[in-house]
């Protein structure tokens, strides 16, 4: 099942990029969210909450809320993660109403819906760090730190993306 989830996440991220990405780095995740129908908000959120996405059946657009107190690279990843939930629910599950909260728990997230979180994390990595660009930079000998700077992500997110691409 895990193989199917990560493959669907990557395939959907590629589709979203193909339809909405101007090939500029870093990927403009807020612009892509708007193009997909997700309105983004930055708010001070409770200490344990990084972000959340909500879509009600009566509303046209989903709303993603990101903690404005977090570093920019974390906000970008959280927003891409919330977009992953949006894509998974609207494209794959065909849901018109849902809500997800990104809860921080001592470095680990609350995983009540593990497959959903796995999909959203894999989607976020794939959309912020497109595989073709990662492989291009890797073949050029760029360091993890340099790639993280070019993609505007944390070094740990870049390391995870490289690790995930190597495994699959």
Coordinates of N, CA and C in Angstrom, one line a residue:
X1 N 0.8 -1.2 0.0 CA 0.0 0.0 0.0 C 0.9 1.3 0.0
X2 N 2.0 1.3 0.8 CA 2.8 2.4 0.8 C 3.3 2.8 -0.6
X3 N 3.7 1.8 -1.4 CA 4.2 2.1 -2.7 C 3.1 2.8 -3.5
X4 N 1.9 2.4 -3.4 CA 0.8 3.0 -4.2 C 0.6 4.5 -3.7
X5 N 0.7 4.7 -2.4 CA 0.5 6.0 -1.9 C 1.6 7.0 -2.3
X6 N 2.8 6.6 -2.2 CA 3.9 7.5 -2.7 C 3.8 7.7 -4.2
X7 N 3.5 6.7 -4.9 CA 3.4 6.9 -6.4 C 2.3 7.8 -6.7
X8 N 1.1 7.7 -6.1 CA 0.0 8.6 -6.4 C 0.4 10.0 -6.0
X9 N 1.1 10.2 -4.9 CA 1.5 11.5 -4.4 C 2.4 12.2 -5.5
X10 N 3.4 11.4 -5.9 CA 4.3 12.0 -6.9 C 3.7 12.2 -8.2
X11 N 2.8 11.3 -8.7 CA 2.1 11.5 -9.9 C 1.2 12.7 -9.9
X12 N 0.5 12.9 -8.8 CA -0.4 14.1 -8.7 C 0.4 15.4 -8.6
X13 N 1.6 15.3 -7.9 CA 2.4 16.5 -7.8 C 2.9 16.9 -9.2
X14 N 3.3 15.9 -9.9 CA 3.8 16.2 -11.3 C 2.7 16.8 -12.2
X15 N 1.5 16.3 -12.0 CA 0.4 16.8 -12.8 C 0.2 18.3 -12.4
X16 N 0.1 18.6 -11.1 CA -0.1 19.9 -10.7 C 1.0 20.8 -11.2
X17 N 2.3 20.4 -11.1 CA 3.4 21.2 -11.6 C 3.3 21.4 -13.1
X18 N 3.0 20.3 -13.9 CA 2.9 20.4 -15.3 C 1.8 21.5 -15.7
X19 N 0.7 21.6 -14.9 CA -0.3 22.5 -15.2 C -0.1 23.9 -14.7
X20 N 0.7 24.1 -13.7 CA 0.8 25.4 -13.0 C 2.1 25.9 -12.7
X21 N 3.2 25.3 -13.1 CA 4.6 25.7 -12.7 C 5.2 26.4 -13.9
X22 N 5.8 27.6 -13.7 CA 6.5 28.3 -14.7 C 8.0 27.9 -14.8
X23 N 8.4 26.9 -14.2 CA 9.8 26.3 -14.2 C 10.8 27.2 -13.4
X24 N 10.3 28.2 -12.7 CA 11.1 29.1 -11.9 C 11.3 28.4 -10.6
X25 N 12.5 28.6 -10.0 CA 12.8 28.2 -8.6 C 13.0 29.4 -7.7
X26 N 12.6 29.3 -6.5 CA 11.8 28.2 -5.9 C 10.4 28.2 -6.5
X27 N 9.8 27.0 -6.4 CA 8.4 26.8 -6.8 C 7.5 27.8 -6.0
X28 N 6.7 28.5 -6.7 CA 5.8 29.5 -6.0 C 4.6 28.7 -5.5
X29 N 4.6 28.2 -4.3 CA 3.6 27.3 -3.8 C 2.3 28.1 -3.6
X30 N 2.4 29.3 -3.2 CA 1.1 30.1 -2.9 C 0.4 30.3 -4.3
X31 N 1.1 30.6 -5.3 CA 0.5 30.8 -6.6 C -0.1 29.5 -7.1
X32 N 0.5 28.4 -6.9 CA 0.0 27.1 -7.3 C -1.3 26.8 -6.5
X33 N -1.2 27.1 -5.2 CA -2.4 26.9 -4.4 C -3.6 27.6 -4.9
X34 N -3.4 28.9 -5.2 CA -4.5 29.7 -5.8 C -5.0 29.1 -7.1
X35 N -4.1 28.7 -8.0 CA -4.5 28.1 -9.2 C -5.3 26.8 -9.0
X36 N -5.1 26.1 -8.0 CA -5.8 24.9 -7.7 C -7.1 25.1 -6.9
X37 N -7.3 26.3 -6.4 CA -8.6 26.6 -5.7 C -8.4 26.6 -4.2
X38 N -7.2 26.8 -3.7 CA -6.9 26.9 -2.3 C -6.5 28.3 -1.9
X39 N -7.3 28.9 -1.0 CA -7.0 30.2 -0.5 C -6.1 30.1 0.7
X40 N -5.0 30.8 0.7 CA -4.0 30.6 1.8 C -4.1 31.8 2.8
X41 N -3.9 31.5 4.1 CA -3.9 32.5 5.1 C -2.7 32.2 6.1
X42 N -2.1 33.3 6.5 CA -1.1 33.2 7.5 C -1.7 33.7 8.8
X43 N -1.6 32.9 9.9 CA -2.2 33.3 11.1 C -1.3 32.8 12.3
X44 N -1.3 33.5 13.4 CA -0.6 33.0 14.6 C -1.5 31.8 15.0
X45 N -1.0 30.7 15.2 CA -1.8 29.5 15.5 C -1.3 29.0 16.9
X46 N -2.1 28.1 17.5 CA -1.7 27.5 18.8 C -0.3 26.9 18.7
X47 N 0.4 26.8 19.8 CA 1.7 26.2 19.8 C 1.9 24.9 19.1
X48 N 0.9 24.0 19.2 CA 1.0 22.7 18.6 C 0.6 22.6 17.2
X49 N 0.1 23.7 16.5 CA -0.5 23.6 15.2 C 0.4 24.3 14.2
X50 N 0.8 23.6 13.1 CA 1.6 24.2 12.0 C 0.7 24.7 10.9
X51 N -0.4 24.0 10.7 CA -1.3 24.4 9.6 C -2.5 23.5 9.6
X52 N -3.4 23.9 8.8 CA -4.7 23.1 8.6 C -5.3 23.5 7.3
X53 N -6.1 22.6 6.7 CA -6.9 22.9 5.5 C -8.4 22.5 5.8
X54 N -9.3 23.3 5.3 CA -10.7 23.1 5.6 C -11.4 23.4 4.3
X55 N -12.3 22.5 3.9 CA -13.2 22.7 2.8 C -14.6 22.2 3.2
X56 N -15.5 23.1 3.1 CA -16.9 22.8 3.4 C -17.7 22.6 2.0
X57 N -18.6 21.7 2.0 CA -19.4 21.4 0.8 C -20.0 22.7 0.2
X58 N -20.4 23.6 1.1 CA -21.1 24.9 0.6 C -20.1 25.9 0.1
X59 N -18.8 25.7 0.2 CA -17.8 26.7 -0.2 C -17.2 26.2 -1.5
X60 N -16.8 27.2 -2.4 CA -16.2 27.0 -3.6 C -14.7 26.5 -3.4
X61 N -14.0 27.3 -2.6 CA -12.6 27.0 -2.4 C -12.3 26.4 -1.0
X62 N -11.2 25.7 -1.0 CA -10.6 25.3 0.3 C -9.8 26.4 0.9
X63 N -9.7 26.4 2.2 CA -8.9 27.4 2.9 C -7.8 26.7 3.7
X64 N -6.5 27.2 3.4 CA -5.4 26.6 4.1 C -4.8 27.7 5.1
X65 N -4.6 27.3 6.3 CA -4.1 28.2 7.3 C -2.7 27.7 7.7
X66 N -1.7 28.7 7.7 CA -0.3 28.3 8.0 C 0.1 29.2 9.2
X67 N 0.8 28.6 10.1 CA 1.3 29.4 11.3 C 2.4 30.4 10.8
X68 N 2.0 31.7 11.0 CA 2.9 32.8 10.6 C 4.2 32.9 11.5
X69 N 4.2 32.3 12.6 CA 5.3 32.3 13.5 C 6.5 31.4 13.1
X70 N 6.2 30.5 12.2 CA 7.2 29.5 11.8 C 8.1 30.1 10.7
X71 N 9.4 29.5 10.6 CA 10.3 30.0 9.6 C 9.7 29.8 8.2
X72 N 10.1 30.6 7.3 CA 9.6 30.6 5.9 C 9.7 29.2 5.2
X73 N 10.8 28.5 5.4 CA 10.9 27.2 4.8 C 9.9 26.2 5.3
X74 N 9.6 26.3 6.6 CA 8.6 25.5 7.3 C 7.2 25.8 6.8
X75 N 6.9 27.1 6.6 CA 5.6 27.5 6.1 C 5.4 27.0 4.7
X76 N 6.5 27.1 3.9 CA 6.3 26.6 2.5 C 6.0 25.1 2.5
X77 N 6.7 24.3 3.3 CA 6.5 22.9 3.3 C 5.1 22.6 3.9
X78 N 4.7 23.3 4.9 CA 3.4 23.0 5.5 C 2.3 23.4 4.5
X79 N 2.5 24.5 3.7 CA 1.5 24.8 2.7 C 1.4 23.8 1.6
X80 N 2.6 23.3 1.2 CA 2.6 22.3 0.1 C 2.0 21.0 0.7
X81 N 2.2 20.7 2.0 CA 1.6 19.5 2.6 C 0.0 19.7 2.6
X82 N -0.5 20.8 3.0 CA -1.9 21.1 3.0 C -2.5 21.0 1.6
X83 N -1.7 21.5 0.6 CA -2.2 21.3 -0.8 C -2.2 19.8 -1.2
X84 N -1.3 19.0 -0.6 CA -1.4 17.6 -0.8 C -2.7 17.0 -0.3
X85 N -3.1 17.4 0.9 CA -4.4 17.0 1.4 C -5.5 17.3 0.4
X86 N -5.5 18.6 0.0 CA -6.5 19.1 -1.0 C -6.6 18.2 -2.2
X87 N -5.4 17.9 -2.8 CA -5.4 17.1 -4.0 C -5.8 15.7 -3.8
X88 N -5.4 15.1 -2.7 CA -5.8 13.8 -2.3 C -7.3 13.6 -2.1
X89 N -7.8 14.6 -1.5 CA -9.3 14.5 -1.2 C -10.1 14.9 -2.4
X90 N -9.7 15.9 -3.2 CA -10.6 16.3 -4.3 C -10.3 15.5 -5.6
X91 N -9.1 15.1 -5.9 CA -8.8 14.4 -7.1 C -9.0 12.9 -6.9
X92 N -8.4 12.3 -5.9 CA -8.5 10.9 -5.7 C -9.8 10.4 -5.0
X93 N -10.1 11.1 -3.9 CA -11.3 10.6 -3.1 C -12.6 11.3 -3.6
X94 N -12.5 12.3 -4.4 CA -13.6 13.1 -4.9 C -14.5 13.6 -3.8
X95 N -13.9 14.0 -2.7 CA -14.6 14.6 -1.5 C -14.8 16.1 -1.8
X96 N -15.9 16.6 -1.3 CA -16.3 18.0 -1.4 C -16.2 18.7 0.0
X97 N -15.9 17.9 1.0 CA -15.9 18.4 2.4 C -14.9 17.6 3.2
X98 N -13.9 18.3 3.8 CA -12.9 17.7 4.6 C -12.2 18.7 5.5
X99 N -11.4 18.2 6.4 CA -10.5 19.1 7.2 C -9.3 18.3 7.7
X100 N -8.2 18.8 7.7 CA -7.0 18.2 8.3 C -6.2 19.3 9.1
X101 N -5.6 18.8 10.2 CA -4.8 19.7 11.0 C -3.4 19.1 11.1
X102 N -2.4 19.9 11.0 CA -1.0 19.5 11.1 C -0.5 19.8 12.5
X103 N -0.5 18.8 13.3 CA -0.1 19.0 14.7 C 1.3 18.6 15.0
X104 N 2.0 19.5 15.7 CA 3.4 19.2 16.1 C 3.4 18.4 17.4
X105 N 4.1 17.3 17.5 CA 4.2 16.6 18.7 C 5.6 16.1 19.0
X106 N 6.4 17.0 19.6 CA 7.8 16.6 19.9 C 8.6 16.1 18.7
X107 N 8.5 16.8 17.6 CA 9.2 16.4 16.4 C 8.4 15.4 15.5
X108 N 7.4 14.9 16.0 CA 6.5 13.9 15.3 C 5.1 14.5 15.2
X109 N 4.5 14.1 14.1 CA 3.1 14.6 13.9 C 2.1 13.5 14.4
X110 N 1.0 14.0 14.7 CA -0.1 13.1 15.1 C -0.5 12.4 13.8
X111 N -0.6 11.1 13.9 CA -0.8 10.3 12.7 C -2.1 9.6 12.7
X112 N -3.2 10.3 13.0 CA -4.5 9.6 13.1 C -4.9 9.0 11.7
X113 N -4.5 9.7 10.7 CA -4.8 9.2 9.3 C -3.5 9.0 8.6
X114 N -2.7 8.1 9.0 CA -1.3 7.9 8.5 C -1.3 7.9 6.9
X115 N -2.1 7.2 6.2 CA -2.0 7.2 4.7 C -2.2 8.6 4.2
X116 N -3.1 9.4 4.8 CA -3.3 10.8 4.3 C -2.0 11.6 4.6
X117 N -1.4 11.5 5.7 CA -0.2 12.2 6.1 C 1.0 11.8 5.2
X118 N 1.1 10.6 5.0 CA 2.2 10.1 4.1 C 2.0 10.6 2.7
X119 N 0.8 10.6 2.2 CA 0.5 11.2 0.9 C 0.9 12.7 0.9
X120 N 0.4 13.4 1.8 CA 0.6 14.9 1.9 C 2.1 15.2 2.0
X121 N 2.9 14.5 2.8 CA 4.3 14.7 2.9 C 5.0 14.4 1.6
X122 N 4.7 13.3 1.0 CA 5.4 12.9 -0.3 C 5.0 13.9 -1.4
X123 N 3.8 14.3 -1.4 CA 3.3 15.3 -2.4 C 4.1 16.6 -2.2
X124 N 4.2 17.1 -0.9 CA 4.9 18.3 -0.6 C 6.3 18.3 -1.1
X125 N 7.0 17.2 -0.8 CA 8.4 17.1 -1.3 C 8.5 17.1 -2.8
X126 N 7.6 16.4 -3.4 CA 7.6 16.3 -4.9 C 7.3 17.6 -5.6
X127 N 6.4 18.4 -4.9 CA 6.0 19.7 -5.6 C 7.1 20.8 -5.3
X128 N 7.6 20.8 -4.1 CA 8.6 21.9 -3.8 C 10.0 21.6 -4.4
X129 N 10.3 20.3 -4.6 CA 11.6 19.8 -5.1 C 11.4 18.9 -6.3
X130 N 11.0 19.4 -7.4 CA 10.7 18.6 -8.6 C 11.8 17.6 -8.9
X131 N 11.5 16.4 -9.1 CA 12.5 15.4 -9.4 C 13.5 15.7 -10.5
X132 N 13.0 16.3 -11.6 CA 13.9 16.6 -12.7 C 15.0 17.6 -12.2
X133 N 14.6 18.6 -11.5 CA 15.5 19.6 -11.0 C 16.5 19.0 -9.9
X134 N 15.9 18.1 -9.1 CA 16.8 17.5 -8.0 C 17.9 16.7 -8.7
X135 N 17.5 15.9 -9.7 CA 18.5 15.1 -10.4 C 19.5 15.9 -11.2
X136 N 19.0 17.0 -11.8 CA 19.9 17.9 -12.5 C 20.9 18.5 -11.6
X137 N 20.5 19.0 -10.4 CA 21.4 19.6 -9.5 C 22.4 18.5 -8.9
X138 N 21.8 17.4 -8.7 CA 22.7 16.3 -8.1 C 23.8 15.9 -9.1
X139 N 23.4 15.8 -10.4 CA 24.4 15.5 -11.4 C 25.4 16.6 -11.6
X140 N 25.1 17.8 -11.3 CA 26.0 19.0 -11.3 C 26.9 19.0 -10.1
X141 N 26.6 18.1 -9.1 CA 27.5 18.1 -7.9 C 27.1 19.1 -6.9
X142 N 25.9 19.6 -6.9 CA 25.5 20.6 -5.9 C 25.3 19.9 -4.6
X143 N 25.7 20.6 -3.5 CA 25.6 20.1 -2.2 C 24.1 20.1 -1.7
X144 N 23.9 19.3 -0.7 CA 22.5 19.3 -0.1 C 22.1 20.7 0.4
X145 N 23.1 21.4 1.0 CA 22.8 22.8 1.4 C 22.5 23.7 0.3
X146 N 23.2 23.6 -0.8 CA 23.0 24.5 -1.9 C 21.6 24.2 -2.6
X147 N 21.3 22.9 -2.7 CA 20.0 22.5 -3.3 C 18.9 23.0 -2.4
X148 N 19.0 22.9 -1.0 CA 18.0 23.4 -0.1 C 17.8 24.9 -0.3
X149 N 18.9 25.6 -0.5 CA 18.8 27.1 -0.7 C 18.0 27.3 -2.1
X150 N 18.4 26.6 -3.1 CA 17.7 26.8 -4.4 C 16.2 26.5 -4.4
X151 N 15.9 25.5 -3.7 CA 14.5 25.1 -3.6 C 13.7 25.8 -2.5
X152 N 14.5 26.6 -1.7 CA 13.9 27.3 -0.5 C 13.2 26.4 0.4
X153 N 13.9 25.3 0.8 CA 13.4 24.3 1.8 C 14.5 24.1 2.9
X154 N 14.1 23.5 3.9 CA 15.1 23.2 5.0 C 16.1 22.1 4.5
X155 N 17.2 22.1 5.1 CA 18.2 21.1 4.8 C 17.6 19.7 5.1
X156 N 16.9 19.6 6.2 CA 16.3 18.2 6.5 C 15.3 17.8 5.5
X157 N 14.5 18.8 4.9 CA 13.5 18.4 3.9 C 14.2 18.0 2.6
X158 N 15.3 18.6 2.3 CA 16.1 18.3 1.1 C 16.7 16.9 1.3
X159 N 17.3 16.6 2.5 CA 17.8 15.3 2.7 C 16.8 14.2 2.6
X160 N 15.6 14.5 3.2 CA 14.5 13.5 3.1 C 14.1 13.3 1.6
X161 N 14.0 14.3 0.8 CA 13.6 14.2 -0.6 C 14.7 13.3 -1.3
X162 N 15.9 13.6 -1.1 CA 17.0 12.8 -1.7 C 16.9 11.4 -1.3
X163 N 16.7 11.1 0.0 CA 16.6 9.8 0.5 C 15.4 9.1 -0.1
X164 N 14.2 9.8 -0.2 CA 13.0 9.1 -0.8 C 13.2 8.8 -2.2
X165 N 13.9 9.7 -3.0 CA 14.1 9.4 -4.4 C 15.0 8.3 -4.6
X166 N 16.0 8.1 -3.7 CA 16.9 7.0 -3.8 C 16.3 5.6 -3.5
X167 N 15.3 5.6 -2.6 CA 14.6 4.4 -2.1 C 13.6 3.9 -3.2
X168 N 13.0 4.8 -3.9 CA 11.9 4.4 -4.8 C 12.3 4.6 -6.3

